[in-house]
Coordinates of C-alpha atoms in Angstrom, one line a residue:
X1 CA 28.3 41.0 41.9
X2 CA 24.6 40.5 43.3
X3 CA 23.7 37.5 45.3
X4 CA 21.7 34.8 43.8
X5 CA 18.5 34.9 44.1
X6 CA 17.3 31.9 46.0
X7 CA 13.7 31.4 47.5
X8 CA 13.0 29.1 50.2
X9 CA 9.6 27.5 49.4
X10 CA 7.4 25.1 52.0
X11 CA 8.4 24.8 56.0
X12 CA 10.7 22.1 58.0
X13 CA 11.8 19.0 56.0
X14 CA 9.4 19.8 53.2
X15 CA 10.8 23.2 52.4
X16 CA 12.7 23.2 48.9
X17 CA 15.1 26.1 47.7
X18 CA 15.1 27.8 44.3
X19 CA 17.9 29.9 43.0
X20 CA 16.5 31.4 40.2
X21 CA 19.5 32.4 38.5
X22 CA 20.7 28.8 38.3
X23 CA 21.2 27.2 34.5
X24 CA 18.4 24.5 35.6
X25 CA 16.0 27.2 36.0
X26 CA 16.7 28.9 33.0
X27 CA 16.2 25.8 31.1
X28 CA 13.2 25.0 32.4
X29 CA 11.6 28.5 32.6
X30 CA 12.7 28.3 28.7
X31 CA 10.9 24.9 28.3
X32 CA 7.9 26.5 29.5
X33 CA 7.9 29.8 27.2
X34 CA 8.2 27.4 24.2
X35 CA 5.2 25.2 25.7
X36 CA 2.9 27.7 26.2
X37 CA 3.8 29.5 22.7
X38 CA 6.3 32.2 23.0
X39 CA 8.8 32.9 20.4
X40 CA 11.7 31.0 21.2
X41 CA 14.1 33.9 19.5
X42 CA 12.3 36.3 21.9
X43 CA 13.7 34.4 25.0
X44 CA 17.5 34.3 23.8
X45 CA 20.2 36.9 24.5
X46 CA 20.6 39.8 21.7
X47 CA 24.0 38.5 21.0
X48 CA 22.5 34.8 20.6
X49 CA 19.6 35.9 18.6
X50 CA 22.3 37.7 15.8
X51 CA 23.9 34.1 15.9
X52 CA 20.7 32.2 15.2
X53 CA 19.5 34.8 12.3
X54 CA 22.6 33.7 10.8
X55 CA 21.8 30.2 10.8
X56 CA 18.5 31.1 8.9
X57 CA 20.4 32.6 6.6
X58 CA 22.6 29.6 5.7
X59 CA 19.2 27.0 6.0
X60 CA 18.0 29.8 3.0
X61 CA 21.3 29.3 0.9
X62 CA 20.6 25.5 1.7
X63 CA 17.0 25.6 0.5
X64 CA 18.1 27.5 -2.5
X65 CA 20.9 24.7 -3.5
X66 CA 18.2 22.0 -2.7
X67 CA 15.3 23.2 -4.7
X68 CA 18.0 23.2 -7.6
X69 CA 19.0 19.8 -6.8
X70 CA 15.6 18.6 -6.8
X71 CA 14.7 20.5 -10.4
X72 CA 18.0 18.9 -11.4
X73 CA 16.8 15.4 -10.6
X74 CA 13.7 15.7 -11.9
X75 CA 15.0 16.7 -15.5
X76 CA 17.3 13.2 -14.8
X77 CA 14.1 11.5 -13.8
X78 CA 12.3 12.6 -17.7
X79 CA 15.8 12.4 -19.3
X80 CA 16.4 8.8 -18.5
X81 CA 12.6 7.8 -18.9
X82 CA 12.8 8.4 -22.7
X83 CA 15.4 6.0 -22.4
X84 CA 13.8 3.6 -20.5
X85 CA 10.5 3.6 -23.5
X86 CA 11.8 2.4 -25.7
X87 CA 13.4 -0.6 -23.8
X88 CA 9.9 -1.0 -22.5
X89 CA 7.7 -0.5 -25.3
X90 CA 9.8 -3.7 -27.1
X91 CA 8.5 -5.3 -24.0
X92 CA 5.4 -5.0 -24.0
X93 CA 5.1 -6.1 -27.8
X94 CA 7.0 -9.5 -26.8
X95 CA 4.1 -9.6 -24.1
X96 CA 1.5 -9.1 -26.5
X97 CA 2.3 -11.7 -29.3
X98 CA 3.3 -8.4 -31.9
X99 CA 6.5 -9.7 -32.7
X100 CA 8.7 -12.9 -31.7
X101 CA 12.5 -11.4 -31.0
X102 CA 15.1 -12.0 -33.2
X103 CA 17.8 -14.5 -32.5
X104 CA 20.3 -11.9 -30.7
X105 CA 17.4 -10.8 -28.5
X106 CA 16.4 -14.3 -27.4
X107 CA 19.9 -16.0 -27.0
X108 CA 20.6 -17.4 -23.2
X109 CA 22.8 -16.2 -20.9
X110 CA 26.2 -17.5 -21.0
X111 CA 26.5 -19.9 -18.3
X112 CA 29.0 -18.9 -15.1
X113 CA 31.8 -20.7 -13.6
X114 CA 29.9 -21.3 -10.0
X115 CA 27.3 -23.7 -12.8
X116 CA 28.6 -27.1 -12.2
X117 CA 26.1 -28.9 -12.8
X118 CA 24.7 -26.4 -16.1
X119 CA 24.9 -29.5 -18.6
X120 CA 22.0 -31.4 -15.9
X121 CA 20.2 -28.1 -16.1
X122 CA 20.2 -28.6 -20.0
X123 CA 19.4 -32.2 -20.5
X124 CA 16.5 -31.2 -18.0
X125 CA 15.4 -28.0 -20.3
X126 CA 15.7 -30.3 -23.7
X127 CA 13.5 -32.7 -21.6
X128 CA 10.5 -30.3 -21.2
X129 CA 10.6 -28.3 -24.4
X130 CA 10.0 -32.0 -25.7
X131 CA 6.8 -31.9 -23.4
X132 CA 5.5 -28.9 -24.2
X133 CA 4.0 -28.4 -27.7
X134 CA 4.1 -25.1 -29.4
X135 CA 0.4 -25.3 -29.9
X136 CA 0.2 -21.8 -31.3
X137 CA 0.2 -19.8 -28.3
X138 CA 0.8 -15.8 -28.6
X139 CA 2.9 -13.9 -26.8
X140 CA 3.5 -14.4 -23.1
X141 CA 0.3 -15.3 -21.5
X142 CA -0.6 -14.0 -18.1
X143 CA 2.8 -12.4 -18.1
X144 CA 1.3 -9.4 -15.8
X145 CA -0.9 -11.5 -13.7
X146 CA 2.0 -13.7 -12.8
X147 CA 4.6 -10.3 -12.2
X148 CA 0.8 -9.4 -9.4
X149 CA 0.9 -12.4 -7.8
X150 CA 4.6 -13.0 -7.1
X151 CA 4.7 -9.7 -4.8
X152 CA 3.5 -10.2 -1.7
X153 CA 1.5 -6.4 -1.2
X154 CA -0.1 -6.5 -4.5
X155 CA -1.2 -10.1 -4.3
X156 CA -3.4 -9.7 -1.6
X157 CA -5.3 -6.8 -3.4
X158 CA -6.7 -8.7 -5.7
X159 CA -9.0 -12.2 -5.3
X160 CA -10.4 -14.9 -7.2
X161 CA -13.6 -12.7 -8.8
X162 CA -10.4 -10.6 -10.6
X163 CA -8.2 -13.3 -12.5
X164 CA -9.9 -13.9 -15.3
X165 CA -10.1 -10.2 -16.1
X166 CA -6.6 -9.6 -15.1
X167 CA -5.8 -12.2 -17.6
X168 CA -6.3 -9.3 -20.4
X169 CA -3.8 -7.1 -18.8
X170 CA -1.3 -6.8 -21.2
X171 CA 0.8 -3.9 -20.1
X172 CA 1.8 -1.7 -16.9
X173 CA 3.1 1.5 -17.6
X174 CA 4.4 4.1 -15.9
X175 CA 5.6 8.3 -16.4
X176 CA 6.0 11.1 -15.0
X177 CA 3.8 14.1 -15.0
X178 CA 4.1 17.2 -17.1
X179 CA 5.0 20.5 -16.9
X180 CA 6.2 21.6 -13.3
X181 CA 3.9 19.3 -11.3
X182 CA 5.2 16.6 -9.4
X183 CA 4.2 12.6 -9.4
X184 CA 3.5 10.0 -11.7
X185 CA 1.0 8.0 -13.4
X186 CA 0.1 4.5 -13.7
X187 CA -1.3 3.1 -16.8
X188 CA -2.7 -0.6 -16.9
X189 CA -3.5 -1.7 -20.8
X190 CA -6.2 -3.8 -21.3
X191 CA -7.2 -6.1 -24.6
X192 CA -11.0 -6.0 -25.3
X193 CA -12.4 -8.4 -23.1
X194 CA -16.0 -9.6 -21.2
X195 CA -16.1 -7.4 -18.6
X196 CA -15.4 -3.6 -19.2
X197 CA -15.3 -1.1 -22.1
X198 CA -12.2 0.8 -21.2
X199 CA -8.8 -0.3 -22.7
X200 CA -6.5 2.0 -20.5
X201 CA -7.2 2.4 -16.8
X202 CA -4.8 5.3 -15.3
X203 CA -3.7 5.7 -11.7
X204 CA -2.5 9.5 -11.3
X205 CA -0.7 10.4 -8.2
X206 CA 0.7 13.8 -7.1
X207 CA 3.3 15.1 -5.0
X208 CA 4.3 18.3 -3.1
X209 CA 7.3 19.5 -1.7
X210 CA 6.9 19.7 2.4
X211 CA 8.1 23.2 3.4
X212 CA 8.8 21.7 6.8
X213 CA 10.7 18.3 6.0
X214 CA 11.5 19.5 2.6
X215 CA 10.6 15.7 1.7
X216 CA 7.9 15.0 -1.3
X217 CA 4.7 14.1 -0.3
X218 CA 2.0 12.6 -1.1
X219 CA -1.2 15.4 -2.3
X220 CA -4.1 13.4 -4.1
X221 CA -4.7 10.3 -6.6
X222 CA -7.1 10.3 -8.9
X223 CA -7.8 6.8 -11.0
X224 CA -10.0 6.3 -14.3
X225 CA -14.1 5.6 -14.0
X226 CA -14.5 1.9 -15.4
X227 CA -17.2 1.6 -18.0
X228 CA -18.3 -2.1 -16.8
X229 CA -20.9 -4.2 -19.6
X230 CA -24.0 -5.0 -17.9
X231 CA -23.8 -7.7 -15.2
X232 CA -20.0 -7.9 -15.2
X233 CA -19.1 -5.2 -12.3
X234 CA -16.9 -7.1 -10.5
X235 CA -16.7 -4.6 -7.5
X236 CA -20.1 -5.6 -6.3
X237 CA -22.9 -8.4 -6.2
X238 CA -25.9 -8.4 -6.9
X239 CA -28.5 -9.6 -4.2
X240 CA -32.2 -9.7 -4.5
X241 CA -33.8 -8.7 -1.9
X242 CA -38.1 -9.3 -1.0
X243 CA -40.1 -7.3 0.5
X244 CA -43.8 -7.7 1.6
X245 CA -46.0 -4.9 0.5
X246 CA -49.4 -4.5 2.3
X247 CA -52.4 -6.2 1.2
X248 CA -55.8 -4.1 1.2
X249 CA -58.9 -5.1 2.9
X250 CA -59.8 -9.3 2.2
X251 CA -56.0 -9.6 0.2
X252 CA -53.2 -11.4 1.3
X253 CA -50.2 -9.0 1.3
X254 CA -48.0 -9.6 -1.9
X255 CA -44.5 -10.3 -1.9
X256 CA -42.1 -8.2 -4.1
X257 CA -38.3 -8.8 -4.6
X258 CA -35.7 -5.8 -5.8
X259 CA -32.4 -5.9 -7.1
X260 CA -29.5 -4.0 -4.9
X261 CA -25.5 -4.1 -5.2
X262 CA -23.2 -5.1 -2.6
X263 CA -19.9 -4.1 -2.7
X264 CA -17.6 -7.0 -2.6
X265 CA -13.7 -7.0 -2.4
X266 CA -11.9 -6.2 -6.1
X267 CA -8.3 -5.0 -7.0
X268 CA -10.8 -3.1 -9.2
X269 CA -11.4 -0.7 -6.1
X270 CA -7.7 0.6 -6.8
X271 CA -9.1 2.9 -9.4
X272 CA -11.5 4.6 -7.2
X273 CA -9.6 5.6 -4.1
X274 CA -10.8 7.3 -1.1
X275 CA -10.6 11.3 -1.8
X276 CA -9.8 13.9 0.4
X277 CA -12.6 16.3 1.4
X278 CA -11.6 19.5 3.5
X279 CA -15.3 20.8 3.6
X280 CA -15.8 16.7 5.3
X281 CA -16.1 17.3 8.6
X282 CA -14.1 13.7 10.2
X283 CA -13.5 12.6 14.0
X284 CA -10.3 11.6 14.7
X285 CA -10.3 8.3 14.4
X286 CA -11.8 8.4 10.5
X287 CA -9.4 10.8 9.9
X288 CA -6.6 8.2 10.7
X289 CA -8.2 5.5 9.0
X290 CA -8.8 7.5 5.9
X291 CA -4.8 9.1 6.0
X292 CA -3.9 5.3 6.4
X293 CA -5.6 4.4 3.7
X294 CA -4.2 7.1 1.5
X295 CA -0.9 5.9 2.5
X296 CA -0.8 2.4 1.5
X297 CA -3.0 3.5 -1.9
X298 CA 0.0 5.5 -2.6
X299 CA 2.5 2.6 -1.4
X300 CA 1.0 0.0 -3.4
X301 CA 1.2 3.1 -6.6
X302 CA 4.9 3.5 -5.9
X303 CA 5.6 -0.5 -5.7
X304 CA 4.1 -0.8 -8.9
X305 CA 6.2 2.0 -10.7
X306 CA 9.5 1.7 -8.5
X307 CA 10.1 -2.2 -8.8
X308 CA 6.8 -4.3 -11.0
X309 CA 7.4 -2.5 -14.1
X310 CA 11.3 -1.8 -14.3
X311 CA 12.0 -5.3 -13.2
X312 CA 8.9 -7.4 -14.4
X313 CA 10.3 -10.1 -15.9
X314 CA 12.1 -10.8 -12.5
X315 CA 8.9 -10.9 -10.6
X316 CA 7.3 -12.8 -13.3
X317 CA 10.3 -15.8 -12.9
X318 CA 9.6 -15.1 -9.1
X319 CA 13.3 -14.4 -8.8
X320 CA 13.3 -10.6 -7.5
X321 CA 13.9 -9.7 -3.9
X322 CA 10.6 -8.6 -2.5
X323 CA 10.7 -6.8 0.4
X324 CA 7.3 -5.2 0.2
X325 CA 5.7 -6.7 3.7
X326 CA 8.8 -6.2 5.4
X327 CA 7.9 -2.7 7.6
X328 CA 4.6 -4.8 8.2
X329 CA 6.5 -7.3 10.2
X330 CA 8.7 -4.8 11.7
X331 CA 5.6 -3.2 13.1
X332 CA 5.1 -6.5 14.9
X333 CA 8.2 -7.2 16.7
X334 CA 7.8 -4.3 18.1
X335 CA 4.9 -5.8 20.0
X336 CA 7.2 -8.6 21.4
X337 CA 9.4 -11.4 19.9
X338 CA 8.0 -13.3 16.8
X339 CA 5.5 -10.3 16.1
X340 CA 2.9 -11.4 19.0
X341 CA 2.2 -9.4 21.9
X342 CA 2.9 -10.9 25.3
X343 CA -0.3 -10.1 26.6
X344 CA -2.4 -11.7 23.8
X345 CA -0.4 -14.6 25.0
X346 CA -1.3 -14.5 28.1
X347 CA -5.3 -14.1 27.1
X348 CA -5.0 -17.1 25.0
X349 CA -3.8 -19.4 27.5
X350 CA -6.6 -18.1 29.3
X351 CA -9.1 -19.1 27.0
X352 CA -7.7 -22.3 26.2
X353 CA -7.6 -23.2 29.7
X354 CA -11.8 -21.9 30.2
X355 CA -12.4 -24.7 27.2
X356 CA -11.1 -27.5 28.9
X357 CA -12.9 -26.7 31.7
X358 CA -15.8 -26.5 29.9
X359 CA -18.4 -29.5 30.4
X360 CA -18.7 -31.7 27.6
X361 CA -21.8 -31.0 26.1
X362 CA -25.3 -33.4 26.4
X363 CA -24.8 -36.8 24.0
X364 CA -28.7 -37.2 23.5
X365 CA -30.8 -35.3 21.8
X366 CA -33.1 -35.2 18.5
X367 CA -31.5 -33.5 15.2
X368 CA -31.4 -30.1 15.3
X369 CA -31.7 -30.1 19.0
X370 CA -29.6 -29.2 21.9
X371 CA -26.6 -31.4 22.0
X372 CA -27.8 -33.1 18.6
X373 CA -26.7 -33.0 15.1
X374 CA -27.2 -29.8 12.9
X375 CA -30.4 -29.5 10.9
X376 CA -30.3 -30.2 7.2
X377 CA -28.8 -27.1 5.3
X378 CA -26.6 -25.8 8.4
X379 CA -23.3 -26.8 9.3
X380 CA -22.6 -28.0 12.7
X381 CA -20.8 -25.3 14.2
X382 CA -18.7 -27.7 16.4
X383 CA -17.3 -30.2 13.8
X384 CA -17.6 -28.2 10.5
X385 CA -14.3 -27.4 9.3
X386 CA -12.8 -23.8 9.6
X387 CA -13.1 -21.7 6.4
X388 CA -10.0 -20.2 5.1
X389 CA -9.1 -17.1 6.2
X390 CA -9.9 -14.0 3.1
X391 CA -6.6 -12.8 2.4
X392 CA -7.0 -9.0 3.6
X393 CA -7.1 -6.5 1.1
X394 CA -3.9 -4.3 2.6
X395 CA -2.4 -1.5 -0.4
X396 CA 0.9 -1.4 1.3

């Protein structure tokens, strides 16, 4: 048997010994190899590579079993959906004022034995149906609008601008797509109303099979063009705008005013999401914010068909379980305790501590002045109270 190899490296105290045929070498020789891109089944043993090729082998026969599996589900998926229509379909016609239910389909639940107190709950039900007048009102009004607001992601995509149109949303829809492809679409059904032509507005989202994770994910959305009436584009504003063209020789220059949109934030927006464009040539950082935008685009997509629509008479009564903003808070305890991060904190305190040493500021002065009251027309920055903060438009 040969000696080890063994290298003495350095002089005196400094000096450091390397046996090269120790497994802490080999391991980190192997570490590099893989760093700097060699094939990792080129660095193993023959006998260890026959071991590994075998493994492939069995990931195939796995592969194989779960592409069948997923095919399998899928023809669940469809299977069950026609299933689910009709169920849904009655729904939306209670929604819409098309029919009232019969007797059977409107009866109340029978009451459970943990309801003491169900006979208050009754004198208190007889109390208000007393209060409230049937005054001819059809169907369930702003049934969809209520199912929005009462999750927390979806809530905060749309603003006051919206409601009224969202008032003539009368169903939510969902199925999946044909053929072989993978994903699903979204359509939102509109009565005819002030503000656009369309009466459908569709959400299509697609999915792939990663070769790597073997997960499905997410490949492109598309969503419908809106056909706005004039003036009512609720996705931008308006502004006039004047310009001052130049006057010729002995005539004072005229003053000319044009018309230009703004955008302004709209849960309209969701049906015209941000597109993925490989000829697009991004830096890193727009490429993130683009991909994160994708992401919660196809989050919001997914709450809508995986929880508003099969339960949306839960989230209408405000009685589901919504856990839609829960991996946003998670996100923020990992900064520190209670979501904050200590060194905000600490910058805080800092601040609040340059205020009070702040002098107080002059008490004379004319309006409008230094130290004085605001001029007529603008707030005084000082004592004007805060605005409210815009909800921020976040497709989970």
């Amino acid at each position: 048997m040969s000696a080890p190899m063994k290298f003495n490296f350095g002089a005196g105290e400094d000096s450091e010994i390397i046996d090269f045929n120790s497994d802490a070498f080999k391991m980190q020789n192997l570490l590099n190899r893989i760093r700097d891109g060699d094939d990792i089944m080129a660095t193993l043993p023959p006998k260890v590579q026959r071991r590994v090729r075998a493994l492939k082998n069995l990931h195939k026969q796995y592969t194989d079993v779960e592409a069948q599996y997923k095919a399998e589900v899928r023809a669940l998926e469809r299977k069950y959906q026609k299933l689910y229509d009709p169920i849904f379909n009655r729904r939306s016609e209670f929604v819409k004022g098309d029919v009232e239910p019969t007797d059977e389909e409107s009866k109340e639940e029978e009451p459970s034995a943990d309801d003491d107190d169900e006979e208050e709950k009754s004198k208190k039900k007889d109390a208000v149906k007393k209060e409230i007048a049937d005054n001819g009102t059809r169907g369930i009004p702003d049934f969809w609008l209520g199912v929005m607001s009462n999750n927390a992601a979806v809530s905060q995509m749309f603003f006051p601008n919206d409601e009224d149109a969202l008032k003539h949303l009368v169903d939510i829809q969902a199925s999946q797509l044909e053929d072989d492809k993978q994903g699903f679409i979204l359509n939102f059904y509109f009565r005819e109303n002030p503000y656009f032509t369309n009466t459908v507005l569709t959400k299509t989202y697609h999915v792939v099979d990663d070769e790597t994770s073997g997960d499905l994910v997410f490949d492109g959305v598309e969503g419908t063009p809106i056909n706005w009436k004039p003036g009512k584009n609720l996705t931008v504003q308006v502004v006039t705008q004047k310009a001052k063209a130049k006057g010729g020789r002995g005539r004072k220059p005229q003053t000319k005013t044009k018309t230009v949109e703004k955008p302004v934030e709209s849960f309209f927006h969701f049906f015209s999401p941000p597109q993925l464009n490989p000829e697009e040539d991004l830096d890193e950082d727009e490429q993130q914010e683009l991909d994160a935008m994708l992401e919660d685009d196809f989050g919001i997509g997914c709450i809508f068909k995986d929880k508003l629509i099969r339960q949306a008479v839960l989230w209408f009564l405000d009685e589901a379980y919504d856990d839609s903003m829960e991996d946003m808070y998670d996100d923020e305890d990992e900064d520190g305790e209670d979501g904050f991060d200590e060194d905000d904190d600490i910058e805080e305190d800092e601040e609040e501590e340059e205020e009070e040493e702040a002098p107080p500021p002059p008490k004379s002065g004319k309006k409008g002045g230094r130290g004085g009251a605001a001029p007529p027309g603008k707030p005084d920055a000082k004592n004007a109270p805060a605005e409210p903060a815009q909800p921020e438009c976040k497709q989970q």
